[in-house]
Amino acid sequence: MRAYLVRTALWMGVYCAIHLLVIFGWFDAIIGTPMAWLLALAVAVPIAAQLRASLLWIKAADEYQRAQAIRSVVIACGLLLMLCSIWGFGESYAAAPHVPAWLVVPLFWLVWALVSCTLRLRG
């Protein structure tokens, strides 16, 4: 668990640092240009690394913890797919405001946290 927490802190720190640099204007010169795709890729790398950290934690967990972790991820993915589909169709059919696709990452972790807590409370 310690290795997971260190990896998570490291990679989410990188993720947040990149966003802070964007917020403070460090990349203003490339925003809207083809070079901005490198920035988009740079932000995706910590997300992939966090996924790897999660998979390594699941691999190292005992059988019960592994089953619970996989169950919570599957349920969270299903709920996230449902929420994104509802909102996407709401944008298409009901004039709902557009929501940027990058919000799916923090939304996934929020849904996962709620699902994990619910599963633990239910036993």
Short mmCIF file of N, CA, C and O in Angstrom, two decimals:
data_model
loop_
_atom_site.label_atom_id
_atom_site.label_comp_id
_atom_site.label_asym_id
_atom_site.label_seq_id
_atom_site.Cartn_x
_atom_site.Cartn_y
_atom_site.Cartn_z
N MET A 1 0.82 -1.19 0.00
CA MET A 1 0.00 0.00 0.00
C MET A 1 0.87 1.26 0.00
O MET A 1 0.53 2.25 -0.64
N ARG A 2 2.00 1.20 0.70
CA ARG A 2 2.89 2.36 0.76
C ARG A 2 3.40 2.73 -0.63
O ARG A 2 3.41 3.90 -1.01
N ALA A 3 3.81 1.72 -1.40
CA ALA A 3 4.30 1.97 -2.76
C ALA A 3 3.20 2.60 -3.62
O ALA A 3 3.47 3.52 -4.41
N TYR A 4 1.98 2.13 -3.45
CA TYR A 4 0.85 2.69 -4.19
C TYR A 4 0.66 4.16 -3.84
O TYR A 4 0.47 5.00 -4.72
N LEU A 5 0.69 4.48 -2.56
CA LEU A 5 0.49 5.86 -2.12
C LEU A 5 1.60 6.77 -2.62
O LEU A 5 1.34 7.90 -3.04
N VAL A 6 2.85 6.27 -2.61
CA VAL A 6 3.97 7.06 -3.13
C VAL A 6 3.81 7.30 -4.62
O VAL A 6 3.97 8.43 -5.10
N ARG A 7 3.49 6.24 -5.37
CA ARG A 7 3.29 6.39 -6.81
C ARG A 7 2.14 7.34 -7.12
O ARG A 7 2.22 8.18 -8.02
N THR A 8 1.05 7.20 -6.38
CA THR A 8 -0.10 8.07 -6.59
C THR A 8 0.26 9.52 -6.31
O THR A 8 -0.06 10.41 -7.10
N ALA A 9 0.92 9.77 -5.19
CA ALA A 9 1.31 11.14 -4.85
C ALA A 9 2.25 11.71 -5.90
O ALA A 9 2.09 12.87 -6.32
N LEU A 10 3.19 10.91 -6.36
CA LEU A 10 4.14 11.38 -7.37
C LEU A 10 3.44 11.74 -8.67
O LEU A 10 3.57 12.86 -9.18
N TRP A 11 2.67 10.81 -9.21
CA TRP A 11 2.07 11.03 -10.53
C TRP A 11 0.93 12.05 -10.51
O TRP A 11 0.77 12.83 -11.44
N MET A 12 0.15 12.06 -9.45
CA MET A 12 -0.89 13.09 -9.37
C MET A 12 -0.28 14.46 -9.09
O MET A 12 -0.81 15.49 -9.49
N GLY A 13 0.89 14.47 -8.42
CA GLY A 13 1.62 15.72 -8.24
C GLY A 13 2.10 16.27 -9.58
O GLY A 13 2.00 17.47 -9.85
N VAL A 14 2.61 15.38 -10.45
CA VAL A 14 3.03 15.79 -11.79
C VAL A 14 1.82 16.31 -12.57
O VAL A 14 1.89 17.34 -13.24
N TYR A 15 0.71 15.58 -12.49
CA TYR A 15 -0.53 15.97 -13.17
C TYR A 15 -0.95 17.38 -12.74
O TYR A 15 -1.23 18.25 -13.57
N CYS A 16 -0.98 17.62 -11.44
CA CYS A 16 -1.37 18.93 -10.91
C CYS A 16 -0.35 20.01 -11.28
O CYS A 16 -0.73 21.14 -11.60
N ALA A 17 0.93 19.67 -11.24
CA ALA A 17 1.98 20.65 -11.58
C ALA A 17 1.84 21.12 -13.03
O ALA A 17 1.96 22.32 -13.31
N ILE A 18 1.58 20.19 -13.93
CA ILE A 18 1.40 20.58 -15.34
C ILE A 18 0.22 21.53 -15.46
O ILE A 18 0.29 22.56 -16.15
N HIS A 19 -0.88 21.21 -14.78
CA HIS A 19 -2.05 22.08 -14.85
C HIS A 19 -1.79 23.45 -14.22
O HIS A 19 -2.26 24.47 -14.73
N LEU A 20 -1.02 23.49 -13.14
CA LEU A 20 -0.67 24.78 -12.55
C LEU A 20 0.16 25.62 -13.51
O LEU A 20 -0.04 26.83 -13.61
N LEU A 21 1.10 24.97 -14.20
CA LEU A 21 1.90 25.70 -15.19
C LEU A 21 1.01 26.26 -16.30
O LEU A 21 1.22 27.39 -16.76
N VAL A 22 0.02 25.49 -16.71
CA VAL A 22 -0.92 25.98 -17.73
C VAL A 22 -1.71 27.16 -17.18
O VAL A 22 -1.86 28.19 -17.85
N ILE A 23 -2.22 27.02 -15.96
CA ILE A 23 -3.02 28.08 -15.34
C ILE A 23 -2.22 29.38 -15.23
O ILE A 23 -2.74 30.46 -15.47
N PHE A 24 -0.93 29.26 -14.89
CA PHE A 24 -0.10 30.45 -14.73
C PHE A 24 0.52 30.94 -16.04
O PHE A 24 1.36 31.83 -16.04
N GLY A 25 0.09 30.35 -17.17
CA GLY A 25 0.46 30.89 -18.46
C GLY A 25 1.77 30.43 -19.07
O GLY A 25 2.23 31.00 -20.06
N TRP A 26 2.41 29.43 -18.51
CA TRP A 26 3.70 28.97 -19.03
C TRP A 26 3.61 28.44 -20.45
O TRP A 26 4.60 28.43 -21.16
N PHE A 27 2.45 27.97 -20.86
CA PHE A 27 2.30 27.38 -22.19
C PHE A 27 1.40 28.21 -23.10
O PHE A 27 0.96 27.72 -24.14
N ASP A 28 1.16 29.44 -22.74
CA ASP A 28 0.27 30.29 -23.54
C ASP A 28 0.71 30.41 -24.99
O ASP A 28 -0.11 30.51 -25.89
N ALA A 29 2.01 30.39 -25.22
CA ALA A 29 2.53 30.56 -26.59
C ALA A 29 2.16 29.40 -27.51
O ALA A 29 2.08 29.58 -28.73
N ILE A 30 1.92 28.21 -26.93
CA ILE A 30 1.61 27.07 -27.80
C ILE A 30 0.14 26.68 -27.81
O ILE A 30 -0.29 25.87 -28.63
N ILE A 31 -0.65 27.25 -26.89
CA ILE A 31 -2.08 26.92 -26.83
C ILE A 31 -2.72 27.27 -28.18
O ILE A 31 -2.54 28.35 -28.71
N GLY A 32 -3.44 26.31 -28.73
CA GLY A 32 -4.12 26.53 -30.01
C GLY A 32 -3.26 26.21 -31.22
O GLY A 32 -3.72 26.34 -32.35
N THR A 33 -2.03 25.75 -30.99
CA THR A 33 -1.15 25.38 -32.10
C THR A 33 -0.97 23.86 -32.09
O THR A 33 -1.30 23.20 -31.10
N PRO A 34 -0.42 23.31 -33.17
CA PRO A 34 -0.16 21.86 -33.18
C PRO A 34 0.77 21.41 -32.05
O PRO A 34 0.66 20.28 -31.58
N MET A 35 1.64 22.27 -31.58
CA MET A 35 2.55 21.92 -30.46
C MET A 35 1.78 21.62 -29.17
O MET A 35 2.28 20.92 -28.30
N ALA A 36 0.58 22.15 -29.07
CA ALA A 36 -0.23 21.92 -27.87
C ALA A 36 -0.58 20.44 -27.70
O ALA A 36 -0.91 20.01 -26.59
N TRP A 37 -0.51 19.66 -28.79
CA TRP A 37 -0.75 18.22 -28.67
C TRP A 37 0.30 17.56 -27.78
O TRP A 37 0.00 16.58 -27.09
N LEU A 38 1.50 18.11 -27.76
CA LEU A 38 2.53 17.58 -26.85
C LEU A 38 2.14 17.85 -25.40
O LEU A 38 2.38 17.02 -24.52
N LEU A 39 1.55 19.00 -25.16
CA LEU A 39 1.06 19.31 -23.82
C LEU A 39 -0.06 18.36 -23.43
O LEU A 39 -0.10 17.85 -22.30
N ALA A 40 -0.97 18.11 -24.35
CA ALA A 40 -2.07 17.17 -24.08
C ALA A 40 -1.52 15.79 -23.76
O ALA A 40 -2.00 15.11 -22.85
N LEU A 41 -0.50 15.37 -24.50
CA LEU A 41 0.15 14.08 -24.24
C LEU A 41 0.84 14.08 -22.88
O LEU A 41 0.75 13.10 -22.13
N ALA A 42 1.50 15.18 -22.56
CA ALA A 42 2.20 15.28 -21.27
C ALA A 42 1.24 15.15 -20.10
O ALA A 42 1.58 14.57 -19.07
N VAL A 43 0.04 15.66 -20.24
CA VAL A 43 -0.95 15.56 -19.17
C VAL A 43 -1.50 14.13 -19.08
O VAL A 43 -1.87 13.67 -18.00
N ALA A 44 -1.52 13.42 -20.19
CA ALA A 44 -2.05 12.06 -20.20
C ALA A 44 -1.07 11.05 -19.60
O ALA A 44 -1.49 10.01 -19.09
N VAL A 45 0.23 11.34 -19.64
CA VAL A 45 1.23 10.41 -19.11
C VAL A 45 1.02 10.13 -17.62
O VAL A 45 1.03 8.96 -17.21
N PRO A 46 0.82 11.14 -16.76
CA PRO A 46 0.57 10.83 -15.35
C PRO A 46 -0.71 10.02 -15.13
O PRO A 46 -0.79 9.23 -14.18
N ILE A 47 -1.70 10.20 -15.99
CA ILE A 47 -2.93 9.42 -15.87
C ILE A 47 -2.62 7.95 -16.14
O ILE A 47 -3.07 7.06 -15.41
N ALA A 48 -1.85 7.69 -17.19
CA ALA A 48 -1.45 6.31 -17.50
C ALA A 48 -0.60 5.72 -16.38
O ALA A 48 -0.76 4.55 -16.01
N ALA A 49 0.29 6.53 -15.82
CA ALA A 49 1.14 6.06 -14.72
C ALA A 49 0.30 5.75 -13.48
O ALA A 49 0.59 4.79 -12.75
N GLN A 50 -0.72 6.54 -13.23
CA GLN A 50 -1.62 6.27 -12.10
C GLN A 50 -2.38 4.97 -12.31
O GLN A 50 -2.56 4.18 -11.38
N LEU A 51 -2.80 4.72 -13.54
CA LEU A 51 -3.46 3.45 -13.85
C LEU A 51 -2.51 2.28 -13.58
O LEU A 51 -2.90 1.29 -12.97
N ARG A 52 -1.26 2.43 -13.99
CA ARG A 52 -0.27 1.38 -13.74
C ARG A 52 -0.07 1.19 -12.24
O ARG A 52 0.02 0.05 -11.76
N ALA A 53 0.01 2.27 -11.47
CA ALA A 53 0.15 2.17 -10.02
C ALA A 53 -1.03 1.41 -9.41
O ALA A 53 -0.85 0.57 -8.53
N SER A 54 -2.22 1.69 -9.91
CA SER A 54 -3.41 0.98 -9.42
C SER A 54 -3.35 -0.50 -9.75
O SER A 54 -3.68 -1.34 -8.91
N LEU A 55 -2.92 -0.82 -10.96
CA LEU A 55 -2.81 -2.22 -11.35
C LEU A 55 -1.75 -2.96 -10.54
O LEU A 55 -1.95 -4.12 -10.16
N LEU A 56 -0.64 -2.29 -10.25
CA LEU A 56 0.40 -2.91 -9.40
C LEU A 56 -0.10 -3.15 -7.99
O LEU A 56 0.21 -4.16 -7.37
N TRP A 57 -0.91 -2.21 -7.48
CA TRP A 57 -1.49 -2.40 -6.15
C TRP A 57 -2.45 -3.58 -6.14
O TRP A 57 -2.44 -4.40 -5.22
N ILE A 58 -3.27 -3.68 -7.16
CA ILE A 58 -4.21 -4.80 -7.25
C ILE A 58 -3.45 -6.12 -7.34
O ILE A 58 -3.81 -7.10 -6.69
N LYS A 59 -2.39 -6.13 -8.13
CA LYS A 59 -1.59 -7.35 -8.28
C LYS A 59 -0.96 -7.78 -6.96
O LYS A 59 -0.88 -8.96 -6.66
N ALA A 60 -0.54 -6.82 -6.14
CA ALA A 60 0.12 -7.13 -4.87
C ALA A 60 -0.86 -7.44 -3.74
O ALA A 60 -0.46 -7.97 -2.71
N ALA A 61 -2.13 -7.13 -3.92
CA ALA A 61 -3.14 -7.33 -2.87
C ALA A 61 -3.45 -8.82 -2.69
O ALA A 61 -3.22 -9.63 -3.60
N ASP A 62 -4.01 -9.14 -1.53
CA ASP A 62 -4.45 -10.52 -1.34
C ASP A 62 -5.72 -10.77 -2.14
O ASP A 62 -6.29 -9.86 -2.73
N GLU A 63 -6.17 -12.01 -2.15
CA GLU A 63 -7.29 -12.42 -3.00
C GLU A 63 -8.57 -11.61 -2.72
O GLU A 63 -9.25 -11.17 -3.64
N TYR A 64 -8.89 -11.40 -1.44
CA TYR A 64 -10.10 -10.66 -1.09
C TYR A 64 -10.00 -9.20 -1.52
O TYR A 64 -10.92 -8.66 -2.13
N GLN A 65 -8.87 -8.57 -1.19
CA GLN A 65 -8.68 -7.16 -1.56
C GLN A 65 -8.70 -6.99 -3.08
O GLN A 65 -9.26 -6.02 -3.59
N ARG A 66 -8.09 -7.92 -3.78
CA ARG A 66 -8.06 -7.87 -5.24
C ARG A 66 -9.48 -7.94 -5.80
O ARG A 66 -9.86 -7.17 -6.68
N ALA A 67 -10.27 -8.86 -5.28
CA ALA A 67 -11.65 -9.00 -5.75
C ALA A 67 -12.46 -7.73 -5.47
O ALA A 67 -13.22 -7.27 -6.33
N GLN A 68 -12.28 -7.15 -4.29
CA GLN A 68 -13.00 -5.93 -3.94
C GLN A 68 -12.56 -4.76 -4.83
O GLN A 68 -13.39 -3.97 -5.28
N ALA A 69 -11.26 -4.66 -5.08
CA ALA A 69 -10.74 -3.57 -5.91
C ALA A 69 -11.27 -3.68 -7.34
O ALA A 69 -11.73 -2.70 -7.93
N ILE A 70 -11.23 -4.89 -7.88
CA ILE A 70 -11.71 -5.09 -9.24
C ILE A 70 -13.21 -4.82 -9.32
O ILE A 70 -13.69 -4.18 -10.26
N ARG A 71 -13.94 -5.29 -8.33
CA ARG A 71 -15.39 -5.04 -8.30
C ARG A 71 -15.70 -3.55 -8.27
O ARG A 71 -16.57 -3.06 -9.00
N SER A 72 -14.98 -2.80 -7.44
CA SER A 72 -15.25 -1.37 -7.34
C SER A 72 -14.88 -0.64 -8.63
O SER A 72 -15.58 0.28 -9.05
N VAL A 73 -13.81 -1.07 -9.30
CA VAL A 73 -13.42 -0.45 -10.57
C VAL A 73 -14.46 -0.74 -11.65
O VAL A 73 -14.85 0.15 -12.41
N VAL A 74 -14.93 -1.98 -11.72
CA VAL A 74 -15.93 -2.34 -12.73
C VAL A 74 -17.22 -1.56 -12.50
O VAL A 74 -17.80 -1.01 -13.45
N ILE A 75 -17.68 -1.49 -11.26
CA ILE A 75 -18.91 -0.74 -10.97
C ILE A 75 -18.72 0.74 -11.28
O ILE A 75 -19.57 1.38 -11.90
N ALA A 76 -17.57 1.30 -10.87
CA ALA A 76 -17.30 2.72 -11.14
C ALA A 76 -17.24 2.99 -12.64
O ALA A 76 -17.78 4.00 -13.12
N CYS A 77 -16.61 2.09 -13.40
CA CYS A 77 -16.56 2.27 -14.87
C CYS A 77 -17.97 2.23 -15.46
O CYS A 77 -18.30 3.04 -16.33
N GLY A 78 -18.78 1.30 -15.01
CA GLY A 78 -20.14 1.21 -15.51
C GLY A 78 -20.95 2.46 -15.20
O GLY A 78 -21.65 2.99 -16.07
N LEU A 79 -20.84 2.95 -13.98
CA LEU A 79 -21.56 4.17 -13.61
C LEU A 79 -21.04 5.37 -14.40
O LEU A 79 -21.82 6.22 -14.85
N LEU A 80 -19.73 5.43 -14.60
CA LEU A 80 -19.15 6.53 -15.37
C LEU A 80 -19.60 6.49 -16.82
O LEU A 80 -19.95 7.53 -17.39
N LEU A 81 -19.63 5.31 -17.42
CA LEU A 81 -20.14 5.18 -18.79
C LEU A 81 -21.59 5.65 -18.87
O LEU A 81 -21.99 6.35 -19.81
N MET A 82 -22.38 5.27 -17.87
CA MET A 82 -23.78 5.67 -17.85
C MET A 82 -23.90 7.19 -17.71
O MET A 82 -24.64 7.84 -18.47
N LEU A 83 -23.17 7.79 -16.77
CA LEU A 83 -23.23 9.24 -16.56
C LEU A 83 -22.78 10.01 -17.80
O LEU A 83 -23.42 10.99 -18.20
N CYS A 84 -21.67 9.57 -18.40
CA CYS A 84 -21.17 10.25 -19.60
C CYS A 84 -22.14 10.11 -20.77
O CYS A 84 -22.32 11.05 -21.55
N SER A 85 -22.76 8.95 -20.91
CA SER A 85 -23.74 8.76 -21.97
C SER A 85 -24.96 9.64 -21.76
O SER A 85 -25.45 10.28 -22.69
N ILE A 86 -25.45 9.68 -20.53
CA ILE A 86 -26.60 10.54 -20.24
C ILE A 86 -26.27 11.99 -20.56
O ILE A 86 -27.04 12.67 -21.24
N TRP A 87 -25.11 12.46 -20.11
CA TRP A 87 -24.76 13.85 -20.36
C TRP A 87 -24.52 14.10 -21.86
O TRP A 87 -24.95 15.12 -22.40
N GLY A 88 -23.85 13.17 -22.52
CA GLY A 88 -23.60 13.33 -23.96
C GLY A 88 -24.89 13.41 -24.75
O GLY A 88 -25.04 14.27 -25.64
N PHE A 89 -25.83 12.53 -24.45
CA PHE A 89 -27.12 12.61 -25.13
C PHE A 89 -27.89 13.85 -24.71
O PHE A 89 -28.65 14.41 -25.50
N GLY A 90 -27.68 14.29 -23.47
CA GLY A 90 -28.29 15.54 -23.04
C GLY A 90 -27.76 16.72 -23.85
O GLY A 90 -28.51 17.63 -24.20
N GLU A 91 -26.47 16.70 -24.16
CA GLU A 91 -25.89 17.74 -25.02
C GLU A 91 -26.49 17.67 -26.42
O GLU A 91 -26.80 18.71 -27.02
N SER A 92 -26.64 16.45 -26.93
CA SER A 92 -27.15 16.28 -28.29
C SER A 92 -28.64 16.57 -28.41
O SER A 92 -29.08 17.15 -29.39
N TYR A 93 -29.42 16.13 -27.43
CA TYR A 93 -30.88 16.19 -27.56
C TYR A 93 -31.57 17.24 -26.70
O TYR A 93 -32.67 17.66 -27.02
N ALA A 94 -30.95 17.62 -25.60
CA ALA A 94 -31.65 18.48 -24.65
C ALA A 94 -30.95 19.82 -24.40
O ALA A 94 -31.25 20.49 -23.42
N ALA A 95 -30.01 20.16 -25.25
CA ALA A 95 -29.29 21.44 -25.15
C ALA A 95 -28.56 21.63 -23.82
O ALA A 95 -28.41 22.75 -23.33
N ALA A 96 -28.09 20.52 -23.24
CA ALA A 96 -27.28 20.62 -22.02
C ALA A 96 -25.97 21.30 -22.39
O ALA A 96 -25.47 21.15 -23.51
N PRO A 97 -25.38 22.05 -21.48
CA PRO A 97 -24.12 22.71 -21.79
C PRO A 97 -23.00 21.69 -22.00
O PRO A 97 -23.02 20.62 -21.41
N HIS A 98 -22.05 22.05 -22.86
CA HIS A 98 -20.93 21.15 -23.14
C HIS A 98 -20.02 21.04 -21.92
O HIS A 98 -19.76 22.03 -21.24
N VAL A 99 -19.57 19.84 -21.64
CA VAL A 99 -18.62 19.59 -20.56
C VAL A 99 -17.36 19.02 -21.20
O VAL A 99 -17.44 18.08 -22.00
N PRO A 100 -16.19 19.56 -20.87
CA PRO A 100 -14.95 19.06 -21.47
C PRO A 100 -14.71 17.59 -21.13
O PRO A 100 -14.96 17.15 -20.00
N ALA A 101 -14.21 16.84 -22.09
CA ALA A 101 -14.00 15.40 -21.92
C ALA A 101 -12.95 15.07 -20.86
O ALA A 101 -13.01 14.01 -20.24
N TRP A 102 -12.02 15.99 -20.60
CA TRP A 102 -10.98 15.69 -19.61
C TRP A 102 -11.55 15.53 -18.21
O TRP A 102 -10.91 14.95 -17.33
N LEU A 103 -12.76 16.02 -17.98
CA LEU A 103 -13.37 15.87 -16.66
C LEU A 103 -13.70 14.43 -16.32
O LEU A 103 -14.01 14.12 -15.18
N VAL A 104 -13.61 13.53 -17.29
CA VAL A 104 -13.91 12.13 -17.04
C VAL A 104 -12.90 11.53 -16.04
O VAL A 104 -13.25 10.65 -15.25
N VAL A 105 -11.66 12.01 -16.03
CA VAL A 105 -10.65 11.47 -15.10
C VAL A 105 -11.00 11.79 -13.65
O VAL A 105 -11.13 10.88 -12.83
N PRO A 106 -11.17 13.07 -13.28
CA PRO A 106 -11.55 13.31 -11.89
C PRO A 106 -12.92 12.73 -11.54
O PRO A 106 -13.14 12.28 -10.41
N LEU A 107 -13.83 12.70 -12.51
CA LEU A 107 -15.15 12.12 -12.25
C LEU A 107 -15.03 10.62 -11.97
O LEU A 107 -15.69 10.10 -11.07
N PHE A 108 -14.16 9.92 -12.73
CA PHE A 108 -13.96 8.50 -12.47
C PHE A 108 -13.49 8.28 -11.04
O PHE A 108 -14.02 7.43 -10.33
N TRP A 109 -12.48 9.03 -10.59
CA TRP A 109 -11.94 8.82 -9.25
C TRP A 109 -12.95 9.18 -8.17
O TRP A 109 -13.00 8.54 -7.12
N LEU A 110 -13.79 10.17 -8.43
CA LEU A 110 -14.86 10.50 -7.50
C LEU A 110 -15.87 9.36 -7.41
O LEU A 110 -16.23 8.91 -6.31
N VAL A 111 -16.30 8.84 -8.56
CA VAL A 111 -17.26 7.74 -8.58
C VAL A 111 -16.64 6.50 -7.93
O VAL A 111 -17.28 5.81 -7.14
N TRP A 112 -15.38 6.23 -8.25
CA TRP A 112 -14.68 5.08 -7.66
C TRP A 112 -14.63 5.20 -6.14
O TRP A 112 -14.86 4.22 -5.43
N ALA A 113 -14.32 6.40 -5.63
CA ALA A 113 -14.25 6.59 -4.18
C ALA A 113 -15.61 6.33 -3.53
O ALA A 113 -15.70 5.65 -2.49
N LEU A 114 -16.67 6.84 -4.14
CA LEU A 114 -18.02 6.62 -3.60
C LEU A 114 -18.40 5.14 -3.63
O LEU A 114 -18.96 4.61 -2.67
N VAL A 115 -18.08 4.48 -4.74
CA VAL A 115 -18.39 3.05 -4.87
C VAL A 115 -17.58 2.25 -3.84
O VAL A 115 -18.12 1.37 -3.16
N SER A 116 -16.29 2.54 -3.72
CA SER A 116 -15.44 1.82 -2.77
C SER A 116 -15.95 1.97 -1.34
O SER A 116 -16.01 0.99 -0.57
N CYS A 117 -16.31 3.20 -0.97
CA CYS A 117 -16.83 3.43 0.38
C CYS A 117 -18.15 2.67 0.60
O CYS A 117 -18.35 2.07 1.65
N THR A 118 -19.01 2.70 -0.40
CA THR A 118 -20.29 2.00 -0.30
C THR A 118 -20.08 0.50 -0.15
O THR A 118 -20.71 -0.14 0.71
N LEU A 119 -19.18 -0.06 -0.94
CA LEU A 119 -18.91 -1.50 -0.84
C LEU A 119 -18.33 -1.88 0.52
O LEU A 119 -18.65 -2.92 1.07
N ARG A 120 -17.46 -1.02 1.06
CA ARG A 120 -16.89 -1.31 2.38
C ARG A 120 -17.93 -1.23 3.47
O ARG A 120 -17.92 -2.04 4.41
N LEU A 121 -18.81 -0.25 3.37
CA LEU A 121 -19.87 -0.12 4.38
C LEU A 121 -20.85 -1.30 4.34
O LEU A 121 -21.36 -1.71 5.38
N ARG A 122 -21.07 -1.80 3.13
CA ARG A 122 -22.01 -2.93 2.98
C ARG A 122 -21.35 -4.24 3.38
O ARG A 122 -22.04 -5.25 3.57
N GLY A 123 -20.02 -4.26 3.47
CA GLY A 123 -19.31 -5.46 3.90
C GLY A 123 -19.04 -6.33 2.78
O GLY A 123 -18.72 -7.41 2.63
#
